[in-house]
Amino acid sequence: MTPLFRSLSVIGPGLIGSSVLRRARETRAIAETLIAADSNPAVLERVRELGIADITTSDPAVAAQADCVMICVPVGAVEEVARQVLPFMKPGSILTDVASVRGQLGPTLAAILPENVAYVPGHPMAGTEHSGPDAGFSTLFEDRWALLVPPEGADTKAVNTIEQLWTLCGARTKILSDEKHDRICAMVSHLPHLLAFTICDTADNLSDEIRAAVLDYAASGFRDFTRIAASDPVMWRDIFLANKEALLGTLDKFVADTQAMADAIRTGDEAAITSKIERGRAIRLTLIENRQA
Amino acid sequence: MTPLFRSLSVIGPGLIGSSVLRRARETRAIAETLIAADSNPAVLERVRELGIADITTSDPAVAAQADCVMICVPVGAVEEVARQVLPFMKPGSILTDVASVRGQLGPTLAAILPENVAYVPGHPMAGTEHSGPDAGFSTLFEDRWALLVPPEGADTKAVNTIEQLWTLCGARTKILSDEKHDRICAMVSHLPHLLAFTICDTADNLSDEIRAAVLDYAASGFRDFTRIAASDPVMWRDIFLANKEALLGTLDKFVADTQAMADAIRTGDEAAITSKIERGRAIRLTLIENRQA
């Protein structure tokens, strides 16, 4: 089988980027030549040790020469990196990114595309709390969704190609608008992370005695709740800021729902408490049916 | 080795109770004779099918005749069940429960103990989101903590015996006051559950379009966050009501911390956001060192 691309560049071979490289390496269906680019020499050194790329470079102009250039850096740095590579990209090539917040990124980059270069970003809804080139694995995207958010008027052939790329990674694909993408992610990913970071912060603010005890006895609840709180701080700061509007809107709804539960507990309204719990439970059980649990 | 007890009764052989029975069955170190009691005939039938008790009964007077009677029913029902068994308990026997909120339970039951019957409750900090006799497993308590909360003046020998019981279940034990127990559990278990139920409720309140999408794309964050939301509604309603004061106090602190994070995001205060995330992350990493993750 001929691979999808002659060459694929991954700029920022962290959890997501290195997982794509591993998948490409393993299946040989994605690209003949794999390029890993990063501004950090230690990352490139580690990529070489792991043997997951054919070429490593810190030069955006080198990375830009691939048929497909995939930007896998934190959200706040995507535009800057795109501005570095776009001038060097070849006619017929595709720029993509895996940014987990769209905001104005789509229209901004669409406006500065060179002629005959397509921009088709896609966000794989998969991850772990670990980061860096060692954190990736080739099955990370299996059975997960890759949300494609092509700007208006994006080249259909390029969109199909990026859909194929994610299908070859094991993911299911869906095309969404930027705005809907950002509202969904605020609910399913950004709010849970904000709460997980915050509950750790709350625990840390308690008296020394209680804090020590919390660390000892975290088994039933706190533990699960905080797994995602080990995630990369800069990446999450960028996400929170980039998706500020949708995130704060969803948070307001959540705080109001929390206060309603607190009121039911305060007034001893057993029926209201049970009904809220039952609803939560039903959502959870639906999740399991949808193969997401 | 002689078992710790000649006979052990488990009243309410659900997740916790049936795990104790399985452990006792497997190791033969806890009791020679195992009694399972429940008011629900279907539960007793299932216990017989599972073969995890020697005697099954719906009669509190039968359950009361064991050397150790362990009440494993939801928090709100513990006092009532205790009042049913206490009149029939033998001199030298021990009453225990696994209630996850203490409140006034300790002093209340201590005041109605028959002569020569000891009351030594202990709360194993372990669990899953499943319930019922099928949900238990013999290793549930391994490396987990069992928090002993004996009332003031409890018989030292009986306290030692219940410590041995939990050690034989694989748990580590610690003795705490009722009040400290309840504050710790509010933070490590009750608040995370309240938030998990509520975030599911928030998702359920969104537009149909977004709700459907949330169910499809829950992989990164929401999924983990909501595992505990599949837990038993009546049990959790009881816990929330029983630990109302500590829970609502902790929730207030959490909501204030959430608002501080929201403010930092709203005003774009990068340093404050990163510092909050870093603190959360540090707590999480400490957890891992403490073998609770």
Coordinates of C-alpha atoms in Angstrom, one line a residue:
Chain A
M1 CA 0.0 0.0 0.0
T2 CA 1.3 3.5 -0.8
P3 CA 1.4 5.6 2.3
L4 CA -1.0 8.6 2.5
F5 CA 1.9 11.1 2.3
R6 CA 5.5 11.0 1.0
S7 CA 6.5 13.0 4.1
L8 CA 4.9 14.1 7.3
S9 CA 6.3 16.7 9.7
V10 CA 5.3 16.7 13.4
I11 CA 6.2 20.0 15.0
G12 CA 6.2 19.4 18.8
P13 CA 6.6 15.6 19.2
G14 CA 4.9 15.4 22.7
L15 CA 2.2 13.1 23.9
I16 CA 0.0 13.7 20.8
G17 CA 2.7 14.3 18.2
S18 CA 4.9 11.4 19.2
S19 CA 1.8 9.1 19.2
V20 CA 1.2 10.0 15.6
L21 CA 4.8 9.4 14.8
R22 CA 4.7 6.0 16.5
R23 CA 1.5 5.0 14.7
A24 CA 3.0 6.1 11.4
R25 CA 6.2 4.2 12.1
E26 CA 4.3 1.1 13.1
T27 CA 1.8 0.9 10.3
R28 CA 3.9 2.4 7.5
A29 CA 0.6 3.6 6.0
I30 CA 0.8 7.3 6.9
A31 CA 4.0 8.6 5.4
E32 CA 7.2 7.3 3.9
T33 CA 9.4 9.8 5.6
L34 CA 8.8 11.1 9.2
I35 CA 10.2 14.5 10.3
A36 CA 10.1 15.6 13.9
A37 CA 10.7 19.3 14.6
D38 CA 11.2 21.0 18.0
S39 CA 12.9 24.1 19.3
N40 CA 14.2 22.0 22.3
P41 CA 17.3 20.0 21.4
A42 CA 16.6 17.6 24.3
V43 CA 13.3 16.7 22.8
L44 CA 14.9 16.0 19.4
E45 CA 17.6 13.9 21.1
R46 CA 15.0 11.8 22.8
V47 CA 13.1 11.4 19.5
R48 CA 16.2 10.1 18.0
E49 CA 16.8 7.7 20.9
L50 CA 13.2 6.4 20.5
G51 CA 13.7 6.0 16.8
I52 CA 10.3 7.4 15.9
A53 CA 11.4 9.8 13.1
D54 CA 13.7 9.7 10.1
I55 CA 14.7 13.3 10.3
T56 CA 14.9 15.6 13.3
T57 CA 15.3 19.3 13.0
S58 CA 14.9 22.6 14.9
D59 CA 14.5 24.5 11.6
P60 CA 10.9 25.4 10.7
A61 CA 12.0 25.7 7.0
V62 CA 13.0 22.0 7.0
A63 CA 9.8 20.9 8.7
A64 CA 7.8 22.9 6.2
Q65 CA 9.0 20.9 3.3
A66 CA 6.7 17.9 4.1
D67 CA 3.5 17.0 2.2
C68 CA 1.7 17.4 5.5
V69 CA 2.9 19.6 8.4
M70 CA 1.2 18.9 11.7
I71 CA 1.6 21.4 14.5
C72 CA 1.4 19.7 17.9
V73 CA 2.5 22.5 20.2
P74 CA 0.4 24.1 23.1
V75 CA -2.6 26.1 21.8
G76 CA -1.0 29.5 22.6
A77 CA 2.0 28.7 20.3
V78 CA 0.2 27.3 17.3
E79 CA -0.2 30.6 15.4
E80 CA 3.4 31.6 15.9
V81 CA 4.7 28.2 14.7
A82 CA 2.3 28.4 11.7
R83 CA 3.7 31.8 10.8
Q84 CA 7.2 30.3 10.9
V85 CA 6.4 27.3 8.6
L86 CA 3.8 28.7 6.2
P87 CA 6.2 30.8 4.0
F88 CA 8.2 27.6 3.3
M89 CA 5.3 25.2 2.5
K90 CA 5.1 23.6 -0.9
P91 CA 2.1 24.1 -3.3
G92 CA -0.3 21.1 -2.7
S93 CA 0.8 20.5 0.8
I94 CA -1.5 20.6 3.9
L95 CA -1.0 22.3 7.2
T96 CA -2.8 20.8 10.2
D97 CA -2.7 21.3 13.9
V98 CA -4.2 19.5 16.9
A99 CA -5.1 22.5 19.0
S100 CA -7.7 21.8 21.6
V101 CA -9.3 25.2 21.4
R102 CA -10.2 26.9 18.1
G103 CA -11.0 30.5 19.0
Q104 CA -10.0 32.7 16.1
L105 CA -7.2 30.3 14.9
G106 CA -9.1 29.1 11.9
P107 CA -9.9 32.4 10.2
T108 CA -6.5 33.9 11.3
L109 CA -4.5 31.2 9.6
A110 CA -6.8 30.8 6.6
A111 CA -6.1 34.5 5.9
I112 CA -2.4 34.0 5.6
L113 CA -2.2 30.7 3.7
P114 CA 0.1 30.7 0.7
E115 CA -1.5 29.8 -2.6
N116 CA -2.3 26.1 -3.0
V117 CA -1.6 25.3 0.6
A118 CA -4.6 23.9 2.5
Y119 CA -5.3 24.3 6.2
V120 CA -7.3 21.5 7.9
P121 CA -6.9 21.4 11.6
G122 CA -8.2 18.4 13.6
H123 CA -8.4 17.8 17.3
P124 CA -8.0 14.2 18.6
M125 CA -10.1 13.8 21.7
A126 CA -7.6 11.6 23.5
G127 CA -4.8 12.1 25.9
T128 CA -3.4 11.1 29.3
E129 CA -2.0 13.2 32.1
H130 CA 1.6 12.6 30.9
S131 CA 3.5 14.7 28.4
G132 CA 6.6 14.7 26.3
P133 CA 7.9 12.3 23.6
D134 CA 8.1 9.4 26.0
A135 CA 4.4 9.7 26.9
G136 CA 3.1 8.8 23.4
F137 CA 1.9 5.4 22.3
S138 CA 0.6 4.2 18.9
T139 CA -2.9 3.2 20.1
L140 CA -3.7 6.4 21.8
F141 CA -6.3 7.4 19.2
E142 CA -8.0 4.1 18.8
D143 CA -11.8 4.3 19.1
R144 CA -11.4 8.0 20.0
W145 CA -12.8 10.9 18.0
A146 CA -10.8 13.3 15.9
L147 CA -12.8 16.5 15.5
L148 CA -12.0 18.2 12.2
V149 CA -12.6 21.9 12.1
P150 CA -11.7 23.1 8.6
P151 CA -12.1 26.8 7.9
E152 CA -15.0 27.8 5.5
G153 CA -14.1 27.1 2.0
A154 CA -11.3 24.6 2.8
D155 CA -10.3 22.3 0.0
T156 CA -12.4 19.1 0.1
K157 CA -9.7 16.9 -1.1
A158 CA -7.4 18.1 1.7
V159 CA -10.2 17.6 4.3
N160 CA -10.6 14.0 3.0
T161 CA -6.9 13.5 3.3
I162 CA -6.8 14.6 7.0
E163 CA -9.8 12.4 7.7
Q164 CA -7.8 9.5 6.3
L165 CA -4.8 10.4 8.4
W166 CA -6.9 10.1 11.6
T167 CA -8.7 7.0 10.4
L168 CA -5.2 5.5 9.9
C169 CA -4.4 6.5 13.5
G170 CA -7.4 4.4 14.6
A171 CA -9.8 7.3 15.3
R172 CA -13.3 8.1 14.2
T173 CA -13.7 11.5 12.6
K174 CA -16.4 14.2 12.7
I175 CA -16.5 17.7 11.1
L176 CA -17.6 20.6 13.3
S177 CA -17.7 24.3 13.4
D178 CA -15.1 26.1 15.5
E179 CA -17.7 27.5 17.8
K180 CA -19.4 24.2 18.5
H181 CA -16.1 22.5 18.9
D182 CA -15.1 25.0 21.6
R183 CA -18.4 24.7 23.5
I184 CA -18.2 20.9 23.5
C185 CA -14.6 20.9 24.7
A186 CA -15.4 23.4 27.5
M187 CA -17.8 20.8 28.9
V188 CA -16.1 17.5 28.3
S189 CA -12.5 18.5 28.9
H190 CA -11.7 22.0 30.0
L191 CA -14.2 22.2 32.9
P192 CA -13.3 18.8 34.4
H193 CA -9.6 19.8 34.3
L194 CA -10.3 23.2 35.9
L195 CA -12.2 21.4 38.7
A196 CA -9.5 18.8 39.2
F197 CA -6.8 21.4 39.5
T198 CA -9.0 23.5 41.8
I199 CA -10.0 20.6 44.2
C200 CA -6.3 19.9 44.6
D201 CA -5.8 23.5 45.4
T202 CA -8.6 23.4 48.0
A203 CA -7.1 20.4 49.6
D204 CA -3.8 22.2 49.8
N205 CA -5.4 25.1 51.5
L206 CA -6.8 23.1 54.4
S207 CA -5.1 22.8 57.8
D208 CA -1.8 20.8 57.8
E209 CA -3.5 18.1 59.7
I210 CA -6.3 17.6 57.3
R211 CA -4.1 18.0 54.3
A212 CA -1.8 15.2 55.4
A213 CA -4.8 13.1 56.1
V214 CA -6.3 13.8 52.6
L215 CA -3.1 12.6 51.0
D216 CA -3.2 9.4 53.1
Y217 CA -6.8 8.5 52.6
A218 CA -7.5 9.6 49.0
A219 CA -8.7 6.2 47.8
S220 CA -12.3 6.8 47.3
G221 CA -13.1 9.6 45.0
F222 CA -10.3 12.2 45.3
R223 CA -7.8 9.9 43.6
D224 CA -9.8 9.5 40.4
F225 CA -10.8 13.0 40.4
T226 CA -7.3 14.3 40.4
R227 CA -5.6 12.0 37.9
I228 CA -6.1 14.6 35.2
A229 CA -4.6 17.3 37.6
A230 CA -1.2 15.9 36.8
S231 CA -1.4 17.3 33.3
D232 CA 0.9 19.9 31.8
P233 CA 0.5 23.3 33.4
V234 CA 1.5 25.5 30.4
M235 CA -0.7 23.5 28.1
W236 CA -3.7 23.9 30.4
R237 CA -3.1 27.6 31.1
D238 CA -3.1 28.2 27.4
I239 CA -6.3 26.2 26.9
F240 CA -8.1 28.0 29.7
L241 CA -7.2 31.4 28.3
A242 CA -7.9 30.4 24.7
N243 CA -11.4 29.1 25.5
K244 CA -12.1 31.7 28.2
E245 CA -15.6 32.5 27.0
A246 CA -17.1 29.0 26.6
L247 CA -15.3 27.7 29.7
L248 CA -16.4 30.5 32.0
G249 CA -20.0 30.2 30.7
T250 CA -20.0 26.5 31.4
L251 CA -18.4 27.0 34.8
D252 CA -21.2 29.5 35.7
K253 CA -23.8 26.8 34.9
F254 CA -21.9 24.2 36.9
V255 CA -21.5 26.5 39.9
A256 CA -25.3 27.2 39.8
D257 CA -26.0 23.5 39.6
T258 CA -23.6 22.9 42.6
Q259 CA -25.5 25.6 44.6
A260 CA -28.8 23.9 43.8
M261 CA -27.4 20.6 45.1
A262 CA -26.0 22.4 48.2
D263 CA -29.4 23.9 48.9
A264 CA -31.1 20.5 48.6
I265 CA -28.6 19.1 51.1
R266 CA -29.0 22.1 53.4
T267 CA -32.8 21.9 53.5
G268 CA -32.8 18.1 53.6
D269 CA -34.8 17.7 50.4
E270 CA -34.2 14.0 49.9
A271 CA -36.2 13.8 46.6
A272 CA -34.2 16.6 45.0
I273 CA -30.9 15.1 46.0
T274 CA -31.8 11.6 44.8
S275 CA -33.1 13.0 41.5
K276 CA -29.9 14.9 40.8
I277 CA -27.8 11.9 41.6
E278 CA -30.0 9.7 39.4
R279 CA -29.6 12.1 36.5
G280 CA -25.8 12.1 36.9
R281 CA -25.9 8.3 37.1
A282 CA -28.0 8.1 33.9
I283 CA -25.5 10.3 32.0
R284 CA -22.7 8.1 33.2
L285 CA -24.5 4.9 32.1
T286 CA -25.1 6.5 28.6
L287 CA -21.4 7.2 28.3
I288 CA -20.6 3.6 28.9
E289 CA -23.0 2.6 26.1
N290 CA -21.3 5.0 23.8
R291 CA -17.9 3.2 24.4
Q292 CA -16.4 6.3 26.0
A293 CA -16.0 4.8 29.5
Chain B
M1 CA -4.3 -20.7 62.8
T2 CA -7.4 -20.1 64.9
P3 CA -9.7 -17.6 63.2
L4 CA -10.2 -14.2 64.8
F5 CA -13.9 -15.0 65.6
R6 CA -16.0 -18.1 65.9
S7 CA -18.7 -16.3 63.9
L8 CA -19.1 -13.1 62.0
S9 CA -22.3 -11.6 60.8
V10 CA -22.4 -9.2 57.9
I11 CA -25.7 -7.3 57.8
G12 CA -26.1 -5.8 54.3
P13 CA -23.8 -7.9 52.1
G14 CA -23.3 -5.3 49.4
L15 CA -20.0 -4.0 47.9
I16 CA -18.2 -3.7 51.3
G17 CA -20.0 -6.4 53.2
S18 CA -19.6 -9.1 50.5
S19 CA -16.0 -8.1 50.1
V20 CA -15.4 -8.8 53.8
L21 CA -17.3 -12.2 53.4
R22 CA -15.2 -13.1 50.4
R23 CA -12.0 -12.2 52.2
A24 CA -13.1 -14.3 55.2
R25 CA -14.0 -17.2 53.0
E26 CA -10.7 -17.1 51.1
T27 CA -8.3 -16.7 54.0
R28 CA -10.3 -18.7 56.7
A29 CA -8.5 -16.4 59.2
I30 CA -11.4 -14.1 60.1
A31 CA -14.2 -16.4 61.3
E32 CA -15.2 -20.0 61.3
T33 CA -18.8 -19.4 60.5
L34 CA -20.0 -16.6 58.2
I35 CA -23.5 -15.2 58.6
A36 CA -25.1 -12.9 55.9
A37 CA -28.2 -11.0 56.9
D38 CA -30.4 -8.8 54.7
S39 CA -34.1 -7.7 54.6
N40 CA -34.1 -8.3 50.9
P41 CA -34.6 -12.0 50.0
A42 CA -33.1 -11.5 46.5
V43 CA -29.8 -10.4 48.1
L44 CA -29.8 -13.5 50.4
E45 CA -30.5 -15.7 47.4
R46 CA -27.6 -14.2 45.5
V47 CA -25.3 -14.6 48.5
R48 CA -26.3 -18.3 48.6
E49 CA -25.5 -18.6 44.9
L50 CA -22.2 -17.0 45.3
G51 CA -21.4 -19.3 48.3
I52 CA -19.9 -16.6 50.4
A53 CA -21.8 -17.3 53.7
D54 CA -22.6 -20.4 55.8
I55 CA -25.9 -19.0 57.0
T56 CA -28.2 -16.5 55.4
T57 CA -31.0 -14.9 57.4
S58 CA -33.4 -12.0 57.4
D59 CA -33.8 -12.2 61.2
P60 CA -31.8 -9.6 63.1
A61 CA -31.9 -11.9 66.2
V62 CA -30.1 -14.6 64.3
A63 CA -27.5 -12.2 62.9
A64 CA -27.0 -10.8 66.5
Q65 CA -25.7 -14.1 67.8
A66 CA -22.3 -13.8 66.2
D67 CA -19.1 -12.9 68.1
C68 CA -18.8 -9.9 65.7
V69 CA -21.8 -8.2 64.1
M70 CA -20.8 -5.9 61.2
I71 CA -23.4 -3.5 59.9
C72 CA -22.8 -2.7 56.2
V73 CA -26.0 -0.8 55.3
P74 CA -26.3 2.8 54.0
V75 CA -25.4 5.4 56.6
G76 CA -29.0 6.5 57.2
A77 CA -30.1 3.0 58.2
V78 CA -27.2 2.1 60.5
E79 CA -28.8 3.3 63.7
E80 CA -32.1 1.5 63.0
V81 CA -30.3 -1.8 62.3
A82 CA -28.2 -1.4 65.4
R83 CA -31.3 -1.0 67.5
Q84 CA -32.7 -4.2 66.0
V85 CA -29.6 -6.3 66.8
L86 CA -28.3 -4.9 70.0
P87 CA -30.9 -6.4 72.3
F88 CA -29.9 -9.9 71.1
M89 CA -26.2 -9.5 71.2
K90 CA -24.1 -11.8 73.5
P91 CA -21.9 -10.6 76.3
G92 CA -18.3 -10.3 75.0
S93 CA -19.4 -9.7 71.4
I94 CA -18.5 -6.7 69.3
L95 CA -20.8 -4.5 67.2
T96 CA -19.1 -2.7 64.3
D97 CA -20.3 -0.8 61.3
V98 CA -18.6 0.6 58.1
A99 CA -20.6 3.9 58.0
S100 CA -18.8 6.5 55.9
V101 CA -20.1 9.4 58.0
R102 CA -20.0 9.4 61.8
G103 CA -22.1 12.4 62.9
Q104 CA -23.7 11.5 66.2
L105 CA -23.8 7.8 65.5
G106 CA -21.0 7.0 67.9
P107 CA -22.4 8.6 71.1
T108 CA -25.9 7.5 70.1
L109 CA -25.1 3.8 69.9
A110 CA -22.6 3.9 72.8
A111 CA -25.5 5.1 75.0
I112 CA -27.7 2.1 74.3
L113 CA -25.1 -0.7 74.4
P114 CA -26.0 -3.8 76.4
E115 CA -23.6 -4.6 79.2
N116 CA -20.4 -6.3 78.0
V117 CA -21.1 -5.6 74.3
A118 CA -18.4 -3.3 72.6
Y119 CA -19.0 -0.9 69.8
V120 CA -16.0 -0.3 67.5
P121 CA -17.0 1.2 64.1
G122 CA -14.5 1.3 61.3
H123 CA -14.7 2.9 57.9
P124 CA -12.7 1.2 55.1
M125 CA -11.6 3.9 52.6
A126 CA -12.2 1.8 49.6
G127 CA -14.9 1.2 47.1
T128 CA -15.9 1.2 43.5
E129 CA -18.9 2.7 41.7
H130 CA -20.7 -0.7 41.7
S131 CA -23.0 -2.0 44.4
G132 CA -24.6 -5.2 45.6
P133 CA -23.3 -8.7 46.5
D134 CA -21.9 -9.2 43.0
A135 CA -19.8 -6.1 43.2
G136 CA -17.5 -7.3 46.1
F137 CA -14.1 -8.8 45.8
S138 CA -11.7 -10.1 48.3
T139 CA -8.8 -7.7 47.6
L140 CA -10.9 -4.5 47.8
F141 CA -9.3 -3.4 51.0
E142 CA -5.7 -4.2 50.2
D143 CA -3.3 -1.3 50.8
R144 CA -6.3 0.9 51.7
W145 CA -7.0 2.5 55.0
A146 CA -9.6 1.4 57.5
L147 CA -10.4 4.4 59.8
L148 CA -11.4 3.2 63.3
V149 CA -13.6 5.6 65.2
P150 CA -14.3 4.0 68.6
P151 CA -16.5 6.1 71.0
E152 CA -14.7 7.5 74.0
G153 CA -14.0 4.8 76.6
A154 CA -14.4 1.9 74.1
D155 CA -12.9 -1.4 75.3
T156 CA -9.2 -1.5 74.2
K157 CA -9.3 -5.3 73.6
A158 CA -12.3 -4.9 71.2
V159 CA -10.5 -2.0 69.4
N160 CA -7.5 -4.3 68.9
T161 CA -9.7 -7.0 67.6
I162 CA -11.4 -4.8 65.0
E163 CA -7.9 -3.5 64.0
Q164 CA -6.9 -7.2 63.5
L165 CA -10.1 -7.8 61.4
W166 CA -9.1 -5.0 59.0
T167 CA -5.5 -6.0 58.9
L168 CA -6.7 -9.5 57.9
C169 CA -8.7 -7.8 55.2
G170 CA -5.4 -6.4 53.9
A171 CA -6.0 -2.8 55.1
R172 CA -3.9 -0.4 57.2
T173 CA -5.7 1.0 60.2
K174 CA -5.7 4.4 62.0
I175 CA -7.8 5.6 64.9
L176 CA -9.5 8.9 64.5
S177 CA -12.1 11.1 66.3
D178 CA -15.6 11.2 64.7
E179 CA -15.2 14.9 63.9
K180 CA -11.8 14.6 62.2
H181 CA -13.1 11.5 60.3
D182 CA -16.0 13.5 58.9
R183 CA -14.0 16.5 57.8
I184 CA -11.5 14.3 56.0
C185 CA -14.2 12.3 54.3
A186 CA -15.9 15.5 53.2
M187 CA -12.8 16.4 51.3
V188 CA -11.5 13.1 49.9
S189 CA -14.7 11.4 49.1
H190 CA -18.0 13.3 49.6
L191 CA -17.1 16.5 47.7
P192 CA -15.6 14.7 44.7
H193 CA -18.8 12.6 44.5
L194 CA -21.0 15.7 44.8
L195 CA -19.1 17.4 42.0
A196 CA -19.2 14.3 39.8
F197 CA -22.9 14.0 40.1
T198 CA -23.3 17.7 39.5
I199 CA -21.2 17.9 36.4
C200 CA -23.3 15.1 34.9
D201 CA -26.3 17.1 35.8
T202 CA -24.8 20.2 34.1
A203 CA -24.1 18.2 31.0
D204 CA -27.7 16.9 31.0
N205 CA -29.0 20.5 31.2
L206 CA -27.2 21.7 28.0
S207 CA -28.9 21.9 24.6
D208 CA -29.8 18.5 23.0
E209 CA -27.1 19.1 20.4
I210 CA -24.3 19.7 22.9
R211 CA -25.5 17.0 25.3
A212 CA -25.3 14.4 22.5
A213 CA -21.9 15.6 21.6
V214 CA -20.7 15.4 25.2
L215 CA -21.7 11.8 25.3
D216 CA -19.8 11.1 22.1
Y217 CA -16.6 12.9 22.9
A218 CA -16.2 12.3 26.6
A219 CA -12.8 10.8 26.4
S220 CA -10.5 13.4 27.8
G221 CA -11.6 14.5 31.3
F222 CA -15.3 14.1 31.6
R223 CA -15.0 10.3 31.5
D224 CA -12.7 9.9 34.5
F225 CA -14.5 12.6 36.3
T226 CA -17.8 10.8 36.2
R227 CA -16.8 7.2 36.9
I228 CA -17.8 7.8 40.6
A229 CA -21.1 9.3 39.4
A230 CA -22.3 5.7 38.7
S231 CA -22.4 5.1 42.5
D232 CA -25.5 4.1 44.4
P233 CA -28.0 7.1 44.7
V234 CA -29.6 6.2 48.1
M235 CA -26.2 5.5 49.7
W236 CA -24.9 8.9 48.5
R237 CA -28.0 10.8 49.4
D238 CA -27.6 9.5 52.9
I239 CA -24.0 10.4 53.1
F240 CA -24.6 13.9 51.9
L241 CA -27.3 14.5 54.4
A242 CA -25.4 12.8 57.3
N243 CA -22.2 14.8 56.7
K244 CA -24.1 18.0 55.7
E245 CA -22.1 20.4 57.8
A246 CA -18.5 19.3 56.9
L247 CA -19.5 18.8 53.3
L248 CA -21.1 22.2 52.8
G249 CA -18.2 23.9 54.5
T250 CA -15.7 22.2 52.2
L251 CA -17.9 22.9 49.2
D252 CA -17.9 26.6 50.1
K253 CA -14.1 26.7 50.2
F254 CA -14.0 24.8 46.9
V255 CA -16.5 27.2 45.2
A256 CA -14.4 30.2 46.4
D257 CA -11.2 28.6 45.0
T258 CA -13.1 28.0 41.7
Q259 CA -14.1 31.6 41.5
A260 CA -10.5 32.7 42.1
M261 CA -9.4 30.5 39.2
A262 CA -12.3 31.9 37.1
D263 CA -11.2 35.5 37.9
A264 CA -7.6 34.7 37.0
I265 CA -8.8 33.3 33.6
R266 CA -11.2 36.3 33.1
T267 CA -8.4 38.8 33.7
G268 CA -5.8 36.8 31.8
D269 CA -3.5 36.5 34.9
E270 CA -1.2 33.9 33.5
A271 CA 1.0 33.6 36.6
A272 CA -2.0 33.0 38.9
I273 CA -3.4 30.3 36.6
T274 CA -0.1 28.5 36.3
S275 CA 0.5 28.7 40.0
K276 CA -2.9 27.2 40.8
I277 CA -2.3 24.4 38.3
E278 CA 1.2 23.8 39.6
R279 CA -0.2 23.4 43.2
G280 CA -2.9 21.0 42.0
R281 CA -0.2 19.0 40.2
A282 CA 2.0 18.9 43.3
I283 CA -0.8 17.5 45.4
R284 CA -1.4 14.9 42.8
L285 CA 2.2 13.9 42.6
T286 CA 2.3 13.6 46.4
L287 CA -0.6 11.3 46.2
I288 CA 1.2 9.0 43.9
E289 CA 4.2 8.8 46.3
N290 CA 1.7 7.9 49.1
R291 CA 0.6 4.8 47.1
Q292 CA -3.0 6.1 46.8
A293 CA -2.9 6.7 43.0

